[in-house]
PDB file of C-alpha atoms and ligand atoms in Angstrom:
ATOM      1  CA  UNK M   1     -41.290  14.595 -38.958  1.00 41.00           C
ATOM      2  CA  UNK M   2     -39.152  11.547 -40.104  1.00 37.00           C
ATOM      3  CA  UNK M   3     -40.016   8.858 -42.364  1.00 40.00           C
ATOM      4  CA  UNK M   4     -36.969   6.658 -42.182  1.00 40.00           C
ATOM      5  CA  UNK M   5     -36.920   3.480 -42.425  1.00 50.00           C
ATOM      6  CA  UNK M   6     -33.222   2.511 -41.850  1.00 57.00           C
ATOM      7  CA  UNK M   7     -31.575   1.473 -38.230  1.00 74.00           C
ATOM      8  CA  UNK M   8     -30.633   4.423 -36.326  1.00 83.00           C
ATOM      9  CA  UNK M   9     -29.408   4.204 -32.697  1.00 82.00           C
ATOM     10  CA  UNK M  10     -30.545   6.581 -29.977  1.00 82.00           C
ATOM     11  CA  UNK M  11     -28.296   7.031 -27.023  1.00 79.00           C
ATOM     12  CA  UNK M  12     -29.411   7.797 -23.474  1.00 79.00           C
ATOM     13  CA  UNK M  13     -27.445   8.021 -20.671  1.00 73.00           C
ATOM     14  CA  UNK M  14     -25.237   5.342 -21.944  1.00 71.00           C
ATOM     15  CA  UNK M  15     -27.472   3.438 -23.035  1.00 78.00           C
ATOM     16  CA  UNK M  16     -27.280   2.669 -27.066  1.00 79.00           C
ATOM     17  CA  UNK M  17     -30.917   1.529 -28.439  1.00 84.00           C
ATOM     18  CA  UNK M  18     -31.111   0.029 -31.991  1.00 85.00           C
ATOM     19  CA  UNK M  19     -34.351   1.780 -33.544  1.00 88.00           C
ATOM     20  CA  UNK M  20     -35.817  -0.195 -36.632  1.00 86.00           C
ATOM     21  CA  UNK M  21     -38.943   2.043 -37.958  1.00 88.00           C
ATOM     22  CA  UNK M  22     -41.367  -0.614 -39.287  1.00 86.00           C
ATOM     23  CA  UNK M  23     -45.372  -0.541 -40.266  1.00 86.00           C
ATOM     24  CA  UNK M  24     -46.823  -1.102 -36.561  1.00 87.00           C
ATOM     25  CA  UNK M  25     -48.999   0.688 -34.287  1.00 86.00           C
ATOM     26  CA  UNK M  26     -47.203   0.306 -31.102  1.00 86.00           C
ATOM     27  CA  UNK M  27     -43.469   1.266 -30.035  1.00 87.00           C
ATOM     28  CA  UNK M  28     -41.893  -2.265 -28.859  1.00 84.00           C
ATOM     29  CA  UNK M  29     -38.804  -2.788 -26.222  1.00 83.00           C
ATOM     30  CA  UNK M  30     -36.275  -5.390 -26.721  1.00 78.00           C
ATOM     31  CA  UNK M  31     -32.906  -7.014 -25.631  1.00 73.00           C
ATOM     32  CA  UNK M  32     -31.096  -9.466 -27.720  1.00 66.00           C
ATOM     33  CA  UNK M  33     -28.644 -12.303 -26.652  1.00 54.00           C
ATOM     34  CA  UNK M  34     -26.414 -12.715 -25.830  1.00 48.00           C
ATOM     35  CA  UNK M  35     -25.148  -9.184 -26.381  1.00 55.00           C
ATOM     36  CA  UNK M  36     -27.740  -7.668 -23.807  1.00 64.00           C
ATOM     37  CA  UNK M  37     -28.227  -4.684 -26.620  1.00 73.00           C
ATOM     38  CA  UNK M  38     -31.644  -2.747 -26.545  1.00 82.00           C
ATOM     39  CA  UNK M  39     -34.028  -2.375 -29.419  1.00 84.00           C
ATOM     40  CA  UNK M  40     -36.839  -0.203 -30.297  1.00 87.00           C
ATOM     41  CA  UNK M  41     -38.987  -1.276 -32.898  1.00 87.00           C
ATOM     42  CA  UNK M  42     -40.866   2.147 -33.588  1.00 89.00           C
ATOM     43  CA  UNK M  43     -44.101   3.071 -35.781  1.00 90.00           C
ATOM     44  CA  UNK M  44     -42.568   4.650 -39.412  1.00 89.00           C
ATOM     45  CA  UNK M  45     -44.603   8.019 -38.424  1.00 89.00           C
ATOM     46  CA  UNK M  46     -43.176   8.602 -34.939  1.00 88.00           C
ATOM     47  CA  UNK M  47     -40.663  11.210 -34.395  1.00 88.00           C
ATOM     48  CA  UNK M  48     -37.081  10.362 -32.671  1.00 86.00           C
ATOM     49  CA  UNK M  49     -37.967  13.073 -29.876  1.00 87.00           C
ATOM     50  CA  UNK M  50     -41.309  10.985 -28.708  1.00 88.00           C
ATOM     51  CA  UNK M  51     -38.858   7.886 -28.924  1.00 88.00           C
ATOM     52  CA  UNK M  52     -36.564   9.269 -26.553  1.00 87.00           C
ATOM     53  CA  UNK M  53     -39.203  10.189 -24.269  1.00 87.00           C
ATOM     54  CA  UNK M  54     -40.511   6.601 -24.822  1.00 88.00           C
ATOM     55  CA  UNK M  55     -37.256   5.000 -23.405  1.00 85.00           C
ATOM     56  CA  UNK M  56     -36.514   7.419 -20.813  1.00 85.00           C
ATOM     57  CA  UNK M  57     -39.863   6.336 -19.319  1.00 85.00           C
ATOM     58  CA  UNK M  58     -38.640   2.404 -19.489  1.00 83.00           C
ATOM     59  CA  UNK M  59     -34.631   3.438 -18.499  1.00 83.00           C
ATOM     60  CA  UNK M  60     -35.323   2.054 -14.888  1.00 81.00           C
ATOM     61  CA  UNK M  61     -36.497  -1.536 -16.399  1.00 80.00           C
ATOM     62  CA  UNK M  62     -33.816  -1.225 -18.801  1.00 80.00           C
ATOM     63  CA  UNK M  63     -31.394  -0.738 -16.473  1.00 79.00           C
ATOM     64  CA  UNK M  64     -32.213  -3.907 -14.142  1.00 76.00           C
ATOM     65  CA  UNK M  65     -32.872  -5.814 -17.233  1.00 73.00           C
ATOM     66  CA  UNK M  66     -29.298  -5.431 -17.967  1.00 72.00           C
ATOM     67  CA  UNK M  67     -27.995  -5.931 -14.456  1.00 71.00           C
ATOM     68  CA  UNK M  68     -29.494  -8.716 -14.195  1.00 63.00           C
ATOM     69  CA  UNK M  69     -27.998  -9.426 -17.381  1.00 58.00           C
ATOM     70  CA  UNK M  70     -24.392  -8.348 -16.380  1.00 61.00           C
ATOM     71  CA  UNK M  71     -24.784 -10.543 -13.494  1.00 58.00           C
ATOM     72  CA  UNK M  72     -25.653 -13.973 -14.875  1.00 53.00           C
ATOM     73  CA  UNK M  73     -22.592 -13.177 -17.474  1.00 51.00           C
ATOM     74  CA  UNK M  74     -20.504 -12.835 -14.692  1.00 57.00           C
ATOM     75  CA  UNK M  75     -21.724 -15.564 -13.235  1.00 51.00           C
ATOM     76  CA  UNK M  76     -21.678 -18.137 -16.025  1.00 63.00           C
ATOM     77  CA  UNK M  77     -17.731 -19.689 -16.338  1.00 79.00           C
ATOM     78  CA  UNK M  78     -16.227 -18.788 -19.996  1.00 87.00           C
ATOM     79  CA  UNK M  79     -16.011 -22.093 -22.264  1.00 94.00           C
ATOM     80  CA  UNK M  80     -13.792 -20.146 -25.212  1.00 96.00           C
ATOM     81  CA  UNK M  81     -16.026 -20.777 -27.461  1.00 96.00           C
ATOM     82  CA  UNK M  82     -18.129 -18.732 -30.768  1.00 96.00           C
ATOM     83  CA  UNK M  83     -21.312 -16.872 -29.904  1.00 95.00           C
ATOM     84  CA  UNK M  84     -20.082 -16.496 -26.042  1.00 95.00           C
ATOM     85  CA  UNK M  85     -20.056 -12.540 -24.462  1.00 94.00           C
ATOM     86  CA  UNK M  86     -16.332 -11.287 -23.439  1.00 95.00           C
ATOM     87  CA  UNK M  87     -15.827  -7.624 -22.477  1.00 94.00           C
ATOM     88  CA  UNK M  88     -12.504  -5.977 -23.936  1.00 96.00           C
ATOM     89  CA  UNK M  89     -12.204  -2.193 -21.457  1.00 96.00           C
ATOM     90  CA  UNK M  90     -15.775  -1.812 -21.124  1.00 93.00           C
ATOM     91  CA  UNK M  91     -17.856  -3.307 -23.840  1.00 94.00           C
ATOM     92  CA  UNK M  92     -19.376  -6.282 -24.303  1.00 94.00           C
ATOM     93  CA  UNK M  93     -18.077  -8.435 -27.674  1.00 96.00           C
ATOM     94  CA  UNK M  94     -19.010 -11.610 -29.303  1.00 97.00           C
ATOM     95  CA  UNK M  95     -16.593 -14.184 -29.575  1.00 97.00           C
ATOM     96  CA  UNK M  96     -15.891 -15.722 -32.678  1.00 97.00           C
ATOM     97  CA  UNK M  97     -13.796 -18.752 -32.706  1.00 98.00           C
ATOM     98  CA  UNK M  98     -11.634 -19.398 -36.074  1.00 97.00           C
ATOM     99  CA  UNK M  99      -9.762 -22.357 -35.506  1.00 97.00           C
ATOM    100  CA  UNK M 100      -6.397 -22.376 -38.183  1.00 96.00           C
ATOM    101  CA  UNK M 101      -3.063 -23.966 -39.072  1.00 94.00           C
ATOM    102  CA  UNK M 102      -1.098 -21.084 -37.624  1.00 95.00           C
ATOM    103  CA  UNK M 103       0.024 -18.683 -34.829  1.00 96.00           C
ATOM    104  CA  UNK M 104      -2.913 -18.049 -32.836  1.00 97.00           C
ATOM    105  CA  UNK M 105      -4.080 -14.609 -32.785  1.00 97.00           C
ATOM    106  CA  UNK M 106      -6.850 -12.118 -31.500  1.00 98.00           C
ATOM    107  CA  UNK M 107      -8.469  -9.348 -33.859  1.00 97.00           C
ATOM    108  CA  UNK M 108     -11.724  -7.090 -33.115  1.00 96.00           C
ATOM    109  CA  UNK M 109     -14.047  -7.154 -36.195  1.00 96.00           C
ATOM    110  CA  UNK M 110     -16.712  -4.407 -36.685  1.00 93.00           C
ATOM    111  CA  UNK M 111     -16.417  -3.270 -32.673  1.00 91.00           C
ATOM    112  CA  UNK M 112     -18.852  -5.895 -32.157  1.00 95.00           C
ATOM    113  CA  UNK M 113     -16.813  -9.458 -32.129  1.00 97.00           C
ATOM    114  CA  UNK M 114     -13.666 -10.525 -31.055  1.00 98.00           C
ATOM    115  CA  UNK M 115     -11.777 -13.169 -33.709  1.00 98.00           C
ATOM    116  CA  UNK M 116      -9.990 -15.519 -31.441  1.00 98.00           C
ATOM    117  CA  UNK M 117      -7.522 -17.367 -34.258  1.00 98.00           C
ATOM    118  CA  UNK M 118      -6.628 -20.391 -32.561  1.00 98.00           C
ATOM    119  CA  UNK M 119      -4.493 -23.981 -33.625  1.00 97.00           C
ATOM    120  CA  UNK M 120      -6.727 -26.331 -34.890  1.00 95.00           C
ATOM    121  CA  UNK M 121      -7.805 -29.130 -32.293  1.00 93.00           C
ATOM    122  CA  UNK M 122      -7.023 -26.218 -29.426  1.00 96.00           C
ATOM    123  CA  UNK M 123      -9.049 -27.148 -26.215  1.00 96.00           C
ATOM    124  CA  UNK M 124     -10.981 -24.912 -23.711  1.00 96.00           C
ATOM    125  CA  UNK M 125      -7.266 -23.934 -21.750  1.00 96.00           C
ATOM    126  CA  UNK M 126      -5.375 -23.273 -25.064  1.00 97.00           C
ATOM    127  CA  UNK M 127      -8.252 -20.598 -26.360  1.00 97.00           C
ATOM    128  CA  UNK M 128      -7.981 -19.097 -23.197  1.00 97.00           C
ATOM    129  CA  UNK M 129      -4.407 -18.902 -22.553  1.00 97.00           C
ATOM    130  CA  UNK M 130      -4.727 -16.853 -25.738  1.00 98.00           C
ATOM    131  CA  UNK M 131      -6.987 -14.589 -24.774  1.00 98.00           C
ATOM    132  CA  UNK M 132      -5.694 -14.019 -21.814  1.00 97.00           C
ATOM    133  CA  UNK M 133      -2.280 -13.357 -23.394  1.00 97.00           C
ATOM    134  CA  UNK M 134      -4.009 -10.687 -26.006  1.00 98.00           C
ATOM    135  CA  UNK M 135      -5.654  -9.431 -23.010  1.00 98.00           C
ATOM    136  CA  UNK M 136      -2.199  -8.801 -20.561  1.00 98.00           C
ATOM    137  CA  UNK M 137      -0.899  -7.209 -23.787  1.00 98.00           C
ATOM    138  CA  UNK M 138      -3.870  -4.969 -24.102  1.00 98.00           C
ATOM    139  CA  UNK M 139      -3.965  -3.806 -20.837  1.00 98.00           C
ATOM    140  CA  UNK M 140       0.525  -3.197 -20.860  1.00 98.00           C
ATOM    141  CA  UNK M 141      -0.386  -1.256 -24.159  1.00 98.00           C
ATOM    142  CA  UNK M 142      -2.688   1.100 -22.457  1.00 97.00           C
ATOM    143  CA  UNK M 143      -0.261   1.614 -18.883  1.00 98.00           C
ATOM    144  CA  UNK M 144       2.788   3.724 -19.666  1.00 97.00           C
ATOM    145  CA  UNK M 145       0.781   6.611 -20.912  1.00 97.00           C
ATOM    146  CA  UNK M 146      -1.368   6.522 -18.125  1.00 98.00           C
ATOM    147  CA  UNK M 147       0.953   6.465 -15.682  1.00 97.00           C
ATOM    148  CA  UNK M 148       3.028   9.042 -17.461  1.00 97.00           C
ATOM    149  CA  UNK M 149       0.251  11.464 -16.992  1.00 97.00           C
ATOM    150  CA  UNK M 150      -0.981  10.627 -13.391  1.00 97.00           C
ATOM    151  CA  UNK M 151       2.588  10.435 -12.108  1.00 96.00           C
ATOM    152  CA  UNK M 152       3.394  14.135 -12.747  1.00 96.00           C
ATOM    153  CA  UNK M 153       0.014  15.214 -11.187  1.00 97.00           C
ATOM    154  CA  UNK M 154       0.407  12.879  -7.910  1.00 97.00           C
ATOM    155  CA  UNK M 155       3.675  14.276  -7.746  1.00 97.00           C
ATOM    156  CA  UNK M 156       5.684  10.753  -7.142  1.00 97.00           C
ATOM    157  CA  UNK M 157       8.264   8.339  -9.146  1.00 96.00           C
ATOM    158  CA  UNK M 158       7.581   4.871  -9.584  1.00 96.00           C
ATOM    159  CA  UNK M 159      10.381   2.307 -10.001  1.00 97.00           C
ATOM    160  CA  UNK M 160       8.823  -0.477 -11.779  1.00 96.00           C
ATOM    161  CA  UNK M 161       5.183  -1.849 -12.358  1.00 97.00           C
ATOM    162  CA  UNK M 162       3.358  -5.059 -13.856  1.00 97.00           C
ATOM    163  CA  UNK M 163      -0.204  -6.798 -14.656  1.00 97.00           C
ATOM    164  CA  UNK M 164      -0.845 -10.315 -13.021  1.00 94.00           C
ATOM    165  CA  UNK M 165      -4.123 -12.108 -12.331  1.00 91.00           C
ATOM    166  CA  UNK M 166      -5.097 -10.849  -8.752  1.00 86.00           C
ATOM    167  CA  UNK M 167      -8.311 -12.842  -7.156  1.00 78.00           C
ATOM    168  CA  UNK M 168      -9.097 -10.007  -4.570  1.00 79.00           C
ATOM    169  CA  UNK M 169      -7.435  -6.324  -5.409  1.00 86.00           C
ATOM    170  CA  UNK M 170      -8.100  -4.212  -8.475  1.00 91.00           C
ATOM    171  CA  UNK M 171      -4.514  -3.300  -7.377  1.00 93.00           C
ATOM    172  CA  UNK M 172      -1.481  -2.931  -5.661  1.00 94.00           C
ATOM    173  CA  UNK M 173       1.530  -0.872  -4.598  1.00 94.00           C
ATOM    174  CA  UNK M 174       4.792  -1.652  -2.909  1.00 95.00           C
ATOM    175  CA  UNK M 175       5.500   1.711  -1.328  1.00 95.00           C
ATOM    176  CA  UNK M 176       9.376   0.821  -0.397  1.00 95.00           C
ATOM    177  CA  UNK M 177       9.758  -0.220  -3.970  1.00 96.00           C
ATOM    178  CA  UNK M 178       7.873   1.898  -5.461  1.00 97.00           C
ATOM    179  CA  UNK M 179       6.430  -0.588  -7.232  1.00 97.00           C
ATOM    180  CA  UNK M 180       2.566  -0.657  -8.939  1.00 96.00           C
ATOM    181  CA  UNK M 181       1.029  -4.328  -9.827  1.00 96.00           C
ATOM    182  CA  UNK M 182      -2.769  -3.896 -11.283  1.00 97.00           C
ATOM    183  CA  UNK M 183      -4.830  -6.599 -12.072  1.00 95.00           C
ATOM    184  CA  UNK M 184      -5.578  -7.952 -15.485  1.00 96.00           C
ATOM    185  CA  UNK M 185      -9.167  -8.375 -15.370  1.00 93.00           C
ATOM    186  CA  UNK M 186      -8.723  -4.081 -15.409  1.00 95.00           C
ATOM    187  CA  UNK M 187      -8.673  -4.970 -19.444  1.00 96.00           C
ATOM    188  CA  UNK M 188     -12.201  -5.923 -19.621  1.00 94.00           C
ATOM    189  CA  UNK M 189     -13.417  -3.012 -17.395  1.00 93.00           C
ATOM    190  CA  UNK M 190     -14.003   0.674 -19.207  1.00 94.00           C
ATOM    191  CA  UNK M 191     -10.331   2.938 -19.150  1.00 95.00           C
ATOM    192  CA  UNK M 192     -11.081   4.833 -16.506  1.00 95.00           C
ATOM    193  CA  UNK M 193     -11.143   1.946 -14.000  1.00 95.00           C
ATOM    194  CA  UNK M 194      -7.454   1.287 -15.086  1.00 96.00           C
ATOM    195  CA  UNK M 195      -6.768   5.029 -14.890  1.00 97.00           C
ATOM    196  CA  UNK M 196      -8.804   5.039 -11.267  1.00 97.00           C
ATOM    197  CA  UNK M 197      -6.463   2.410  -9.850  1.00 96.00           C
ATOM    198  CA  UNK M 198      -3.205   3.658 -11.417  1.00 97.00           C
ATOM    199  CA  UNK M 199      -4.547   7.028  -9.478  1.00 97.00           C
ATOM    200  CA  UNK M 200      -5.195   5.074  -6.784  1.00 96.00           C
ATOM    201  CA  UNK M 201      -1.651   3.430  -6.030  1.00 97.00           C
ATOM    202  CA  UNK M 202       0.301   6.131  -6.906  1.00 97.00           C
ATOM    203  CA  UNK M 203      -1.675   8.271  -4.293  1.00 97.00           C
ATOM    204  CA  UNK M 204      -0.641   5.481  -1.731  1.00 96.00           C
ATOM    205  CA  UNK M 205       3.145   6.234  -2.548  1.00 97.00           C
ATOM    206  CA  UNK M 206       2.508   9.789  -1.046  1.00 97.00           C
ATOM    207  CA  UNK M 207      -0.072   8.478   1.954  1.00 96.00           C
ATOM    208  CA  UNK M 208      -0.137   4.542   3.248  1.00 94.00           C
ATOM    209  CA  UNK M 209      -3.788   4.182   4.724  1.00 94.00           C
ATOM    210  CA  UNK M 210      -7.354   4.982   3.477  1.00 92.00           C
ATOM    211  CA  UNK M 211      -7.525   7.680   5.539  1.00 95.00           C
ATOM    212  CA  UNK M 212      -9.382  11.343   5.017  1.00 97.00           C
ATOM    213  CA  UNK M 213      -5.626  12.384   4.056  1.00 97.00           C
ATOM    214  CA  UNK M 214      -5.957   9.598   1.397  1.00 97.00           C
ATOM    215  CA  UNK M 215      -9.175  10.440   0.277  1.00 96.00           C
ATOM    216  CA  UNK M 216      -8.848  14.445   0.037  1.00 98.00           C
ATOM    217  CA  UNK M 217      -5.857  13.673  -2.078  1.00 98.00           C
ATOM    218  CA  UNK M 218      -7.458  11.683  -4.618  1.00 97.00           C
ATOM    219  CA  UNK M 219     -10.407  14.721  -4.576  1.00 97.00           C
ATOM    220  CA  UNK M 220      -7.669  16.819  -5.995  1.00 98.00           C
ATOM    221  CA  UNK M 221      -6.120  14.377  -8.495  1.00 98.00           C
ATOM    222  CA  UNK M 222      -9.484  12.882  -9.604  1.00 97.00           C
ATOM    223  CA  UNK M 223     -12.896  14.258  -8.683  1.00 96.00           C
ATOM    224  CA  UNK M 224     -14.492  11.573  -9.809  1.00 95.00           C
ATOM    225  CA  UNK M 225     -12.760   8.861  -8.440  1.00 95.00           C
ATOM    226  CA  UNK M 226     -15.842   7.622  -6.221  1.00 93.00           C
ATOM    227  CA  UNK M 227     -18.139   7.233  -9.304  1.00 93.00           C
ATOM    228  CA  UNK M 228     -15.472   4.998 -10.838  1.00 92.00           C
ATOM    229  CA  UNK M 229     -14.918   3.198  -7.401  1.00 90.00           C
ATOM    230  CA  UNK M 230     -18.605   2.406  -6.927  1.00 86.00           C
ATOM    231  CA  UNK M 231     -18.541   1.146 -10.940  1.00 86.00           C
ATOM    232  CA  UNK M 232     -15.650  -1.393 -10.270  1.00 85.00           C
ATOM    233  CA  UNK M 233     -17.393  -2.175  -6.875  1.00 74.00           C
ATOM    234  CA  UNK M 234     -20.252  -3.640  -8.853  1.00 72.00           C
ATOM    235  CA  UNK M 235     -18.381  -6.060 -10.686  1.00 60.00           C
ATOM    236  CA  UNK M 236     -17.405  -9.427  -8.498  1.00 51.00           C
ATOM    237  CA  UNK M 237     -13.531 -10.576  -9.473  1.00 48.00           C
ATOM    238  CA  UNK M 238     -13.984 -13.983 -10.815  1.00 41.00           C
ATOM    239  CA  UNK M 239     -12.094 -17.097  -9.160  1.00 35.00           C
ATOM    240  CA  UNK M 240     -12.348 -19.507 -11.559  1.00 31.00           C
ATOM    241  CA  UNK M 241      -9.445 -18.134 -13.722  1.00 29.00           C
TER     242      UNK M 241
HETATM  243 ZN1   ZN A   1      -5.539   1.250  -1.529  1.00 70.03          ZN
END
């Protein structure tokens, strides 16, 4: 039986919950905001096992709680300012806007916040031409590799590929070129979306349509690849930016 009294965080099934022991009779459920994270406040006596079972019983509230979450942030147009939510390949940041007299720049503090350094007197469009910028470099950081390793499964050779803002494909692919674009909003969605689209267009180098053909292919390149499809599915491409 514990008696801690520090934070500890529990995961389940992706889920991180902050636990904070504290003198009270009653396990409590929260969220904070903006960062949507989950927090159990938790009697000092009670044991981490009857925790778990305490937030397994909840996960289905939890889970719309932060849907419904996801969805108003994806909703709500992004000012560029401090204290606002941004996702960098799958998690959810705070931004923290340090306005300076030099080059702008973009830094991740404690995996929690994102330090946009930006000229002083920059307006909503110059913050996010930065972040965009640190974003496209991001995701060109994280492509050769990937496409290195997926190219020698799929069994094809690409000529040439490149990010750019796409309002209604998570990707594309020039099969007489041989030529992959993917789309940059890919940097704020977890790796293996990128990785499921790079999969995806190299797959169409070898077959054209969505066909069974298609589809049996990418069953032997990436078994998962529906999981990842329905995942990217959920998240609406924004057409503001
Ligand atoms: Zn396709």
């Amino acid at each position: 039986m514990q008696m801690n009294t520090k934070n500890h965080q529990i995961i389940i099934d992706d889920i991180t919950v902050e636990v904070v022991k504290k003198d009270i009779k009653n396990l409590n459920l929260s969220f904070s905001h903006p960062t949507g994270r989950v927090h159990v406040s938790a009697p000092l006596r009670i044991n981490d096992n009857a925790i778990r079972l305490f937030i397994v019983s909840k996960i289905h509230w939890i889970k719309k709680h932060q849907s419904k979450f996801d969805n108003q942030e994806r909703q709500s147009e992004r000012e560029f300012i401090s204290d606002e939510s941004h996702y960098y390949f799958g998690k959810r940041y705070l931004l923290n806007v340090i306005y300076h007299d030099s080059k702008p720049k973009v830094e991740i503090r404690n995996k929690t916040h994102i330090d946009l350094y930006v000229r002083l007197g920059s307006n909503q469009l110059q913050r996010q031409k930065v972040m965009t910028e640190w974003y496209r470099y991001q995701l060109k950081e994280q492509v050769p590799n990937l496409i290195d390793k997926w190219k020698y499964i799929v069994g094809v050779e690409i000529n040439d590929w490149s990010v750019k803002k796409m309002k209604t494909r998570w990707g594309s692919c020039n099969r007489k070129n041989k030529r992959i674009w993917l789309n940059l909003e890919l940097s704020k969605k977890p790796i293996h979306c990128l990785e499921f689209i790079i999969v995806h267009e190299l797959t169409h180098l070898l077959e054209r349509h969505h066909n069974e053909h298609f589809k049996s292919l990418m069953d032997g390149f990436m078994p998962n690849w529906r999981l990842y499809k329905e995942e990217l599915n959920r998240f609406i491409l924004p057409c503001n930016d």
